[in-house]
Coordinates of C-alpha atoms in Angstrom, one line a residue:
D1 CA -11.6 -20.3 -31.0
E2 CA -8.3 -21.4 -28.4
L3 CA -10.9 -20.9 -26.0
T4 CA -13.6 -22.2 -26.8
S5 CA -12.5 -25.1 -28.5
H6 CA -11.2 -27.6 -25.7
G7 CA -15.2 -27.6 -23.9
K8 CA -15.2 -27.9 -20.2
R9 CA -11.6 -28.1 -19.5
A10 CA -10.2 -24.0 -20.1
A11 CA -10.8 -22.0 -17.8
V12 CA -9.7 -18.1 -16.8
E13 CA -8.7 -16.8 -13.8
F14 CA -6.7 -13.8 -12.1
Y15 CA -5.7 -12.0 -9.0
R16 CA -4.9 -9.3 -7.5
G17 CA -3.5 -7.4 -10.7
S18 CA -6.9 -7.9 -12.4
V19 CA -8.2 -6.1 -9.4
Q20 CA -6.3 -3.5 -8.5
H21 CA -7.3 -0.8 -9.7
T22 CA -9.6 1.6 -9.5
N23 CA -12.5 -0.4 -12.1
G24 CA -11.0 -3.8 -10.1
F25 CA -14.5 -5.3 -9.3
Y26 CA -15.8 -4.7 -13.1
N27 CA -11.9 -7.0 -14.4
A28 CA -12.6 -9.3 -12.4
Q29 CA -16.2 -9.5 -13.5
A30 CA -15.7 -9.2 -16.8
L31 CA -12.8 -11.9 -16.4
I32 CA -16.1 -14.4 -14.7
Y33 CA -17.9 -13.9 -17.9
L34 CA -16.0 -15.5 -19.7
N35 CA -16.0 -18.4 -17.6
L36 CA -20.1 -19.1 -17.7
L37 CA -20.4 -18.2 -21.0
I38 CA -17.7 -21.9 -21.7
G39 CA -20.4 -23.2 -19.0
N40 CA -17.3 -24.9 -17.3
I41 CA -18.5 -23.9 -13.0
D42 CA -17.2 -27.1 -11.4
W43 CA -15.7 -29.8 -14.3
K44 CA -13.1 -30.8 -14.2
G45 CA -10.2 -28.1 -15.4
G46 CA -13.1 -25.6 -15.2
F47 CA -13.1 -23.2 -13.1
T48 CA -13.3 -24.3 -9.8
I49 CA -13.6 -22.8 -6.2
G50 CA -11.5 -25.0 -4.6
G51 CA -11.5 -28.4 -2.0
G52 CA -12.0 -26.2 0.5
H53 CA -10.4 -27.2 4.3
W54 CA -12.2 -28.3 7.3
H55 CA -13.3 -25.8 9.9
E56 CA -10.7 -25.5 13.2
F57 CA -13.5 -23.3 15.1
G58 CA -15.9 -26.3 15.6
D59 CA -18.5 -24.6 14.5
K60 CA -19.8 -26.3 11.2
A61 CA -20.0 -30.0 13.8
N62 CA -20.2 -29.5 16.6
G63 CA -16.9 -30.0 17.2
P64 CA -14.8 -30.4 19.9
F65 CA -14.4 -26.5 20.8
D66 CA -17.0 -24.9 19.6
I67 CA -14.2 -21.9 19.8
K68 CA -17.4 -19.4 19.2
K69 CA -19.3 -20.2 21.6
L70 CA -16.9 -20.9 24.8
H71 CA -16.1 -17.5 25.8
P72 CA -17.6 -16.2 29.4
S73 CA -18.7 -12.8 29.5
K74 CA -17.9 -12.1 25.7
L75 CA -18.2 -8.1 24.2
S76 CA -19.0 -7.7 21.1
P77 CA -17.8 -5.2 18.5
F78 CA -20.4 -3.0 17.6
G79 CA -20.3 0.7 16.3
I80 CA -18.6 1.3 12.2
P81 CA -15.3 0.0 11.6
I82 CA -13.3 3.1 10.6
T83 CA -12.6 2.4 7.1
R84 CA -16.1 1.9 6.7
E85 CA -16.3 -1.3 5.4
K86 CA -19.7 -3.5 5.7
A87 CA -21.2 -0.4 6.1
K88 CA -23.2 2.0 4.1
Y89 CA -23.3 5.8 3.6
E90 CA -26.2 6.0 3.8
E91 CA -27.8 4.6 6.4
S92 CA -24.7 6.6 9.2
T93 CA -25.5 10.2 11.1
L94 CA -23.1 11.1 8.6
F95 CA -25.4 11.4 5.5
N96 CA -27.8 13.2 6.9
D97 CA -25.0 15.7 7.8
E98 CA -23.4 16.6 5.2
G99 CA -24.7 14.2 1.9
Y100 CA -23.4 13.8 -1.1
P101 CA -20.3 13.0 -1.5
A102 CA -19.0 11.1 2.2
R103 CA -15.6 13.2 3.5
R104 CA -13.5 9.1 2.7
P105 CA -15.3 6.6 0.5
W106 CA -17.1 4.0 2.2
Y107 CA -17.4 0.9 1.1
P108 CA -20.2 -1.6 2.1
L109 CA -19.6 -4.7 -0.6
S110 CA -16.0 -5.2 0.5
S111 CA -13.4 -5.6 3.5
N112 CA -10.1 -5.3 4.9
I113 CA -9.2 -2.2 3.2
Y114 CA -5.8 -2.1 4.5
Q115 CA -4.9 1.6 2.2
E116 CA -7.4 3.4 4.8
V117 CA -7.4 2.6 8.2
I118 CA -4.4 5.5 9.5
P119 CA -5.1 7.8 6.5
S120 CA -8.8 7.2 8.7
A121 CA -7.8 8.1 11.4
S122 CA -5.4 11.1 10.5
D123 CA -8.9 12.9 8.9
G124 CA -10.8 11.1 11.8
Y125 CA -13.6 10.3 10.3
P126 CA -15.5 8.6 11.3
Y127 CA -13.9 8.8 14.6
D128 CA -10.4 10.2 16.0
I129 CA -8.0 6.8 17.3
K130 CA -6.1 6.8 20.8
I131 CA -4.0 3.7 20.4
L132 CA -2.9 1.7 16.7
F133 CA -1.8 -2.0 17.0
I134 CA -0.1 -3.6 14.5
H135 CA 1.1 -6.1 14.2
M136 CA 2.3 -8.0 10.5
G137 CA 2.0 -5.0 8.7
T138 CA 4.3 -1.9 6.7
P139 CA 1.0 -0.5 5.1
I140 CA 4.0 3.0 4.9
Y141 CA 6.4 0.6 2.3
A142 CA 3.9 -1.6 1.6
T143 CA 0.4 -0.2 -0.3
P144 CA 1.0 2.8 -2.8
A145 CA 1.8 5.8 -2.1
G146 CA 2.2 4.4 1.2
H147 CA 4.6 7.0 2.6
K148 CA 2.1 10.1 2.5
Q149 CA 1.6 7.8 6.1
I150 CA 5.3 9.0 7.3
E151 CA 3.3 12.6 7.6
I152 CA 1.2 10.8 10.1
L153 CA 2.8 8.2 11.9
K154 CA 5.1 11.5 12.8
D155 CA 2.6 13.6 14.5
I156 CA 1.4 12.3 17.7
N157 CA -1.6 14.5 17.6
K158 CA -3.2 12.4 14.8
I159 CA -2.7 9.3 16.3
P160 CA -0.7 9.5 20.3
L161 CA 0.7 5.9 20.5
L162 CA 1.6 3.2 18.3
I163 CA 2.4 0.0 18.9
S164 CA 4.1 -3.0 16.5
C165 CA 4.2 -6.2 16.9
D166 CA 7.6 -7.1 14.6
I167 CA 9.9 -9.3 13.8
V168 CA 12.5 -6.4 12.3
V169 CA 12.2 -3.1 13.0
S170 CA 10.4 -2.3 9.5
E171 CA 9.6 1.5 7.3
T172 CA 6.9 1.5 9.8
S173 CA 7.4 -0.4 13.4
M174 CA 10.3 2.7 13.1
Y175 CA 7.4 5.2 14.0
A176 CA 5.7 3.2 17.0
D177 CA 6.3 3.8 20.3
Y178 CA 7.0 0.6 21.4
I179 CA 8.1 -2.1 19.7
F180 CA 7.5 -6.0 20.8
P181 CA 9.6 -8.6 18.9
D182 CA 7.5 -11.9 17.6
I183 CA 7.9 -14.4 16.3
T184 CA 8.5 -16.1 12.5
F185 CA 7.0 -18.9 10.6
F186 CA 9.5 -21.5 11.6
E187 CA 9.1 -20.4 15.5
R188 CA 4.7 -20.4 15.7
W189 CA 1.6 -21.0 15.6
G190 CA -0.6 -20.6 13.1
F191 CA -3.5 -22.0 10.0
P192 CA -3.4 -20.6 6.9
H193 CA -6.5 -21.8 5.1
P194 CA -5.4 -23.4 1.1
V195 CA -6.0 -22.1 -2.4
P196 CA -8.4 -22.4 -4.1
D197 CA -6.7 -24.3 -7.2
I198 CA -6.2 -27.8 -4.9
Q199 CA -9.2 -29.8 -5.3
S200 CA -9.1 -31.4 -2.6
A201 CA -9.6 -31.0 0.7
V202 CA -6.5 -29.8 2.6
S203 CA -5.9 -28.0 6.5
K204 CA -2.8 -27.2 6.8
V205 CA -1.2 -26.6 10.2
R206 CA 1.5 -24.6 10.7
Q207 CA 3.9 -25.4 14.2
P208 CA 6.8 -24.9 16.2
V209 CA 9.7 -26.8 14.8
I210 CA 12.9 -24.4 15.7
A211 CA 13.6 -23.0 19.2
P212 CA 12.1 -19.3 19.3
L213 CA 14.9 -16.8 18.9
T214 CA 13.6 -14.5 21.2
E215 CA 13.5 -13.5 24.7
T216 CA 11.4 -15.3 26.7
V217 CA 8.7 -14.1 30.0
K218 CA 6.7 -15.0 32.3
I219 CA 3.1 -14.4 33.1
D220 CA 1.8 -15.6 36.0
E221 CA 4.7 -17.7 36.6
E222 CA 3.8 -19.1 32.6
E223 CA 7.3 -19.1 31.1
M224 CA 7.0 -18.5 27.3
P225 CA 8.9 -16.9 23.9
V226 CA 7.8 -13.3 23.2
S227 CA 5.6 -13.3 20.8
L228 CA 2.1 -11.2 19.6
E229 CA 0.1 -14.0 21.4
A230 CA 2.3 -13.8 24.7
V231 CA 1.6 -9.3 24.7
I232 CA -1.8 -10.5 24.2
I233 CA -2.5 -12.4 27.0
A234 CA 0.2 -10.0 29.3
I235 CA -2.1 -7.2 28.0
A236 CA -5.1 -9.3 28.8
K237 CA -4.6 -10.5 32.0
K238 CA -3.6 -6.7 32.9
L239 CA -6.9 -5.4 31.9
N240 CA -9.2 -8.4 33.2
L241 CA -10.9 -9.2 29.9
S242 CA -12.6 -11.7 29.4
G243 CA -11.5 -14.3 28.5
F244 CA -7.9 -14.9 29.1
G245 CA -6.4 -16.8 32.3
K246 CA -8.7 -18.9 34.4
N247 CA -11.3 -20.6 33.5
A248 CA -11.3 -18.4 29.3
F249 CA -12.8 -20.9 27.3
G250 CA -16.2 -22.1 30.2
N251 CA -15.3 -24.1 33.4
G252 CA -11.4 -25.7 34.0
M253 CA -10.2 -24.8 30.4
N254 CA -8.0 -21.8 30.8
L255 CA -5.7 -19.7 28.4
D256 CA -2.0 -19.6 29.7
R257 CA -0.1 -20.3 26.8
P258 CA -0.8 -20.2 22.7
E259 CA -1.0 -23.0 22.9
D260 CA -4.0 -23.4 24.8
Y261 CA -5.9 -21.9 21.8
Y262 CA -4.2 -22.8 19.6
L263 CA -4.8 -26.8 20.4
K264 CA -8.5 -26.7 20.2
L265 CA -8.4 -26.2 16.6
V266 CA -6.4 -28.2 16.0
A267 CA -9.0 -31.0 18.0
N268 CA -11.5 -29.2 15.9
I269 CA -9.4 -30.3 12.4
A270 CA -9.2 -33.3 14.0
F271 CA -12.2 -34.3 14.4
G272 CA -13.4 -32.7 11.5
D273 CA -17.2 -31.5 9.5
K274 CA -19.8 -33.5 9.9
P275 CA -21.9 -34.6 12.6
N276 CA -20.9 -37.1 15.8
G277 CA -17.4 -37.0 14.2
K278 CA -18.2 -39.0 11.9
D279 CA -15.0 -38.1 9.8
A280 CA -12.9 -38.2 12.7
V281 CA -8.9 -38.8 12.2
A282 CA -7.9 -42.1 13.6
A283 CA -6.0 -41.6 17.1
A284 CA -2.9 -41.7 16.7
S285 CA -0.5 -45.3 17.9
N286 CA 1.7 -45.3 20.7
S287 CA 5.3 -45.2 17.8
E288 CA 3.8 -42.1 16.2
I289 CA 3.0 -40.8 20.0
D290 CA 6.7 -41.4 20.2
L291 CA 7.4 -40.0 16.7
F292 CA 5.8 -37.2 18.3
K293 CA 7.7 -36.7 21.4
K294 CA 11.3 -36.9 19.7
S295 CA 11.0 -35.2 16.8
R296 CA 10.5 -32.0 19.2
R297 CA 12.9 -32.7 21.5
H298 CA 14.9 -29.8 21.1
L299 CA 12.2 -27.0 21.4
P300 CA 12.9 -25.2 25.1
K301 CA 10.0 -26.3 28.2
S302 CA 8.8 -22.9 27.4
V303 CA 7.4 -24.0 24.5
F304 CA 6.8 -28.1 24.0
D305 CA 5.8 -29.7 27.3
Y306 CA 3.6 -33.3 26.5
E307 CA 1.9 -33.2 29.6
R308 CA 0.6 -29.6 28.5
W309 CA -0.4 -29.9 25.8
K310 CA -2.0 -33.2 26.6
K311 CA -4.1 -30.9 28.7
A312 CA -5.4 -28.6 26.9
V313 CA -7.5 -31.0 25.0
N314 CA -8.9 -33.7 26.5
L315 CA -8.2 -36.9 26.6
E316 CA -10.5 -38.4 24.2
D317 CA -9.3 -36.1 21.5
W318 CA -5.2 -36.4 22.5
G319 CA -4.8 -39.2 20.5
R320 CA -6.5 -37.4 16.7
V321 CA -4.5 -34.1 17.7
V322 CA -1.1 -36.1 17.2
F323 CA -2.3 -37.9 13.7
V324 CA -3.2 -34.1 12.1
L325 CA 0.4 -32.9 14.3
N326 CA 2.9 -35.5 13.1
R327 CA 1.4 -34.2 9.7
G328 CA 1.1 -30.9 9.2
G329 CA -2.3 -30.5 8.7
R330 CA -5.0 -32.6 7.5
F331 CA -5.1 -33.6 3.5
E332 CA -8.0 -35.3 1.7
S333 CA -6.4 -38.0 -0.5
S334 CA -5.9 -36.3 -3.7
E335 CA -8.1 -38.9 -5.5
D336 CA -10.7 -37.6 -3.8
A337 CA -11.0 -34.7 -5.9
Y338 CA -13.1 -35.8 -8.4
K339 CA -15.8 -37.4 -9.1
G340 CA -16.2 -38.4 -12.7
P341 CA -15.8 -35.3 -15.3
Y342 CA -16.6 -32.6 -12.2
V343 CA -15.0 -31.5 -9.1
S344 CA -15.3 -33.2 -5.9
H345 CA -16.8 -30.0 -4.0
K346 CA -18.6 -28.0 -6.0
F347 CA -19.7 -24.4 -6.3
Q348 CA -22.6 -25.4 -7.3
N349 CA -24.7 -22.0 -6.3
L350 CA -26.3 -19.6 -8.7
L351 CA -24.6 -18.1 -11.1
R352 CA -25.5 -14.1 -12.2
F353 CA -24.7 -12.4 -14.8
Y354 CA -26.3 -9.7 -13.0
L355 CA -25.6 -8.1 -9.2
E356 CA -28.4 -6.6 -8.2
E357 CA -26.5 -6.6 -4.4
V358 CA -23.9 -4.8 -5.8
A359 CA -26.9 -2.5 -8.4
D360 CA -29.0 -1.7 -5.6
V361 CA -25.4 0.3 -3.6
K362 CA -24.7 4.1 -3.8
H363 CA -21.0 5.1 -4.5
S364 CA -20.5 7.2 -1.6
G365 CA -18.7 10.1 -3.7
T366 CA -20.8 10.4 -6.3
G367 CA -24.3 9.1 -5.4
G368 CA -25.0 7.1 -8.1
N369 CA -25.8 3.7 -7.8
F370 CA -22.7 1.4 -9.4
S371 CA -23.1 -0.7 -12.3
G372 CA -24.8 -4.9 -11.3
I373 CA -22.7 -6.0 -14.6
S374 CA -19.1 -5.2 -15.9
I375 CA -18.3 -2.2 -17.9
Y376 CA -15.6 -0.7 -19.1
I377 CA -14.9 2.5 -16.4
D378 CA -12.2 5.1 -16.1
Q379 CA -9.0 5.5 -14.0
R380 CA -11.3 7.7 -11.2
D381 CA -11.2 9.4 -7.6
S382 CA -12.7 8.9 -5.1
I383 CA -15.5 11.7 -6.5
G384 CA -15.7 10.0 -9.5
N385 CA -13.6 12.2 -11.2
S386 CA -11.4 10.7 -14.5
L387 CA -7.9 11.2 -14.3
R388 CA -4.6 12.2 -16.8
K389 CA -1.5 11.6 -17.6
N390 CA -0.7 15.1 -16.7
G391 CA 2.4 14.6 -19.1
Y392 CA 3.8 11.8 -17.4
D393 CA 3.9 9.5 -19.8
F394 CA 5.1 5.6 -18.7
H395 CA 2.7 3.7 -17.8
L396 CA 4.1 1.7 -13.6
I397 CA 2.6 -1.5 -13.8
T398 CA 4.4 -3.4 -10.5
Y399 CA 4.5 -7.7 -10.2
K400 CA 6.9 -10.1 -7.3
E401 CA 9.9 -12.1 -8.5
I402 CA 8.3 -15.4 -8.5
F403 CA 12.0 -16.1 -5.5
H404 CA 10.5 -12.7 -3.7
T405 CA 7.4 -13.0 -1.8
Q406 CA 6.4 -9.8 -0.5
S407 CA 8.8 -6.9 1.4
R408 CA 10.1 -10.3 3.7
T409 CA 13.0 -11.6 1.5
A410 CA 16.0 -8.3 1.5
S411 CA 17.0 -10.8 4.3
N412 CA 17.1 -13.7 2.4
Y413 CA 20.8 -14.0 1.3
W414 CA 20.1 -16.9 -0.7
T415 CA 17.6 -14.9 -2.4
L416 CA 19.3 -11.9 -2.7
G417 CA 22.0 -13.9 -4.3
L418 CA 20.2 -15.1 -7.9
M419 CA 18.8 -11.2 -7.9
S420 CA 21.5 -8.5 -5.7
E421 CA 19.1 -5.2 -6.7
N422 CA 15.1 -5.0 -9.3
M423 CA 15.1 -2.4 -12.0
V424 CA 13.4 -0.1 -14.3
L425 CA 12.6 -2.6 -16.9
I426 CA 11.6 -1.0 -20.4
N427 CA 11.2 -1.7 -23.9
S428 CA 14.5 -1.1 -26.3
K429 CA 12.8 1.4 -28.1
D430 CA 12.1 3.7 -25.7
A431 CA 15.5 3.7 -24.0
K432 CA 16.5 4.4 -27.5
R433 CA 14.2 7.8 -27.9
L434 CA 15.0 8.2 -24.4
G435 CA 19.0 7.6 -25.3
L436 CA 19.1 5.2 -22.8
K437 CA 21.2 1.7 -22.2
N438 CA 21.8 -1.1 -19.9
D439 CA 22.3 0.1 -16.3
D440 CA 21.9 3.0 -16.6
L441 CA 21.3 5.2 -13.7
V442 CA 17.3 7.0 -14.3
R443 CA 15.2 9.1 -11.4
V444 CA 12.0 7.8 -11.7
T445 CA 8.7 11.0 -11.0
S446 CA 5.1 10.8 -10.7
S447 CA 2.5 14.1 -10.6
S448 CA 2.1 12.8 -7.1
N449 CA 5.4 12.3 -6.3
P450 CA 7.4 14.5 -8.7
N451 CA 10.5 14.8 -7.4
G452 CA 11.6 11.1 -7.2
V453 CA 11.8 11.3 -2.9
I454 CA 10.9 10.3 0.4
D455 CA 10.9 11.9 3.1
L456 CA 11.1 10.4 6.5
G457 CA 10.8 12.8 8.8
N458 CA 13.8 12.9 10.5
G459 CA 16.3 15.1 8.3
D460 CA 16.9 11.3 6.4
F461 CA 16.0 11.5 2.8
I462 CA 15.4 8.2 -0.2
E463 CA 16.3 9.3 -4.1
L464 CA 14.0 7.3 -6.1
I465 CA 17.2 6.4 -9.2
A466 CA 17.9 2.8 -10.3
K467 CA 18.7 1.2 -12.8
I468 CA 17.5 0.6 -16.0
K469 CA 17.4 -2.9 -17.9
L470 CA 15.8 -3.1 -21.5
T471 CA 13.3 -5.9 -22.5
E472 CA 11.4 -6.8 -25.2
G473 CA 8.6 -8.5 -22.7
I474 CA 7.3 -5.3 -21.6
K475 CA 5.3 -3.1 -24.0
P476 CA 6.3 0.5 -25.9
G477 CA 5.3 3.6 -23.2
V478 CA 5.1 1.2 -19.7
I479 CA 7.6 0.3 -17.6
S480 CA 7.8 -2.4 -14.5
I481 CA 9.5 -2.6 -11.3
S482 CA 9.5 -5.3 -9.1
H483 CA 8.1 -5.3 -5.4
H484 CA 10.4 -7.0 -2.6
F485 CA 13.5 -4.2 -3.0
G486 CA 14.8 -0.1 -1.7
H487 CA 14.5 -1.0 1.6
W488 CA 15.1 2.4 4.1
A489 CA 14.6 0.0 7.9
Y490 CA 13.8 -3.2 8.3
G491 CA 17.4 -4.1 8.7
S492 CA 19.2 -1.5 6.2
N493 CA 19.7 1.0 7.9
D494 CA 22.2 1.8 11.8
T495 CA 19.0 1.4 14.7
V496 CA 20.0 1.9 18.2
I497 CA 18.8 -0.7 20.3
D498 CA 18.7 -0.1 24.4
G499 CA 22.0 2.5 23.8
K500 CA 23.7 -0.6 21.2
N501 CA 24.0 0.2 17.6
I502 CA 23.3 -2.4 15.3
K503 CA 24.9 -1.9 12.1
G504 CA 22.5 -1.9 9.1
D505 CA 23.0 -4.9 6.0
K506 CA 23.6 -2.0 2.6
R507 CA 22.1 -4.7 0.7
R508 CA 18.5 -4.5 2.2
R509 CA 18.7 -0.5 0.4
K510 CA 19.4 -1.6 -3.0
G511 CA 16.7 -1.4 -5.1
I512 CA 14.3 0.9 -5.3
S513 CA 10.8 0.4 -4.8
P514 CA 7.3 2.1 -6.5
N515 CA 5.1 1.7 -4.6
P516 CA 6.2 5.7 -3.5
L517 CA 5.3 6.7 -6.7
M518 CA 2.3 5.2 -6.9
D519 CA -1.1 8.3 -7.4
V520 CA -2.6 10.2 -4.0
D521 CA -6.0 10.0 -4.7
P522 CA -5.7 13.9 -5.8
V523 CA -9.7 14.9 -3.4
L524 CA -8.5 12.7 -0.5
K525 CA -4.2 13.2 -0.5
N526 CA -3.3 10.9 2.0
T527 CA -4.5 7.9 0.4
P528 CA -4.3 6.2 -3.0
L529 CA -6.8 5.7 -5.1
S530 CA -8.8 2.5 -4.8
D531 CA -11.6 0.7 -6.6
P532 CA -15.3 2.0 -4.8
I533 CA -16.9 -1.2 -5.2
G534 CA -14.0 -4.4 -4.4
G535 CA -11.7 -2.1 -1.8
S536 CA -8.6 -3.0 -3.9
A537 CA -5.8 -0.3 -3.7
S538 CA -5.2 0.6 -6.7
F539 CA -0.9 -0.5 -8.3
F540 CA -1.7 -0.2 -11.8
D541 CA -3.3 3.2 -12.7
T542 CA 0.2 5.2 -12.1
F543 CA 1.6 7.3 -15.1
I544 CA 5.2 8.2 -14.7
K545 CA 9.2 10.3 -15.9
L546 CA 12.2 8.9 -15.7
T547 CA 15.1 11.3 -15.6
K548 CA 18.1 10.1 -17.2
L549 CA 21.5 10.7 -14.4

């Protein structure tokens, strides 16, 4: 009654928590049904897709730099991704040889199956790899049951060469053969897309605002800070790859520096998505250009050189580029977000309860077709077997504190000042039954980690022990452990670099990470449970046990 009493001005939204289950796709589909039943799609106050953005690759309206076309002698990907995403098992030669169940799951309807990369390489399915390059990621810490990947990365016969580009020595890059320093978001370029709750068009442009903290290197006489881009340019030039160096984008357009690429994307945003630049921004005035120069005068020449930046785009586009950079992006007026009772940027496509393209796909573990409508399915492994609690009585859930993000805020001591460690949140009824009170220490175990220990493979062991916190804000039978805490690398331990011992900061070790407790798929044995349709790793399908110390 409450949901339907507001007409179209009601919406049911979800993010991650609903889909990070073995039945996550159907959870999401069921929630979307509620919006379809209200009929609120594209209505003000209803369910919307957001305002979108201007397309930085210049492929929407023949922009000044159509990046996809500006690559002489371009190589194209081929074959099946190692994660088997966007590929049907039945159309592979492996199916003809092996049938059902597949040795590892296939994900024809999904992409970015992060948790599958390293385990698939370990199993050599569908093929072995010789080199793994990791950037801005730490799967050992960040994925459910990620500790199982430690056994893989320390075995040089599984992945002979591991290269990482990172701002720290993380729980994953600590196993790398080579670590290249990277720069942070204050020092780098980036084009993060807007979230759908913003109803006007937004193109955010991240750009260097402080001098890089990494050392400066020289590549073909061009000085730049060590970063992912510098590493890629150096390797590409060494291998004589197309799309780098002289005439990389065609005649007279070189790629020798990061801004040679990124400034072209800014030019496309400034040009807009309409033919002939009908929605292009205005060119910056002389006073704006002066402001542009002055506001970047603190940056070293290895990062900002006005004439060099200007050369990266043609003169006609330069004023518009400055206009966008001065504002940190391009932003449609909020007044244009709505037209009467509707949003301006509509989905306006066919809405369906039954998805034929889902029903047409088979589960690579069972051979049965998926359902085209949302149905309830209990927690399952990769070949469709139902899972059991196995004597572990608490349902584990996880979340992110509002003042932390991902795994990267252990180095932010302002946020650690608000909360120096996480705790095991438990209902007071459960705590009373177990004889627990606030700040008692407990060992947390699961069927996949019965000892509550992480073996780092170097003689060190991390015990999954944390303090208890009683709360009425959690259901009896459920315990919750937040993300962000309990690092065993990331500057929390002593590290020898170039013969010098860099002391670790024990503040970063406090608390506990819930991921090493989360269930391993009992069939695959080196991968977390996952959703066979949506592809998400399961963060919410594990049961655990608490033992008072």
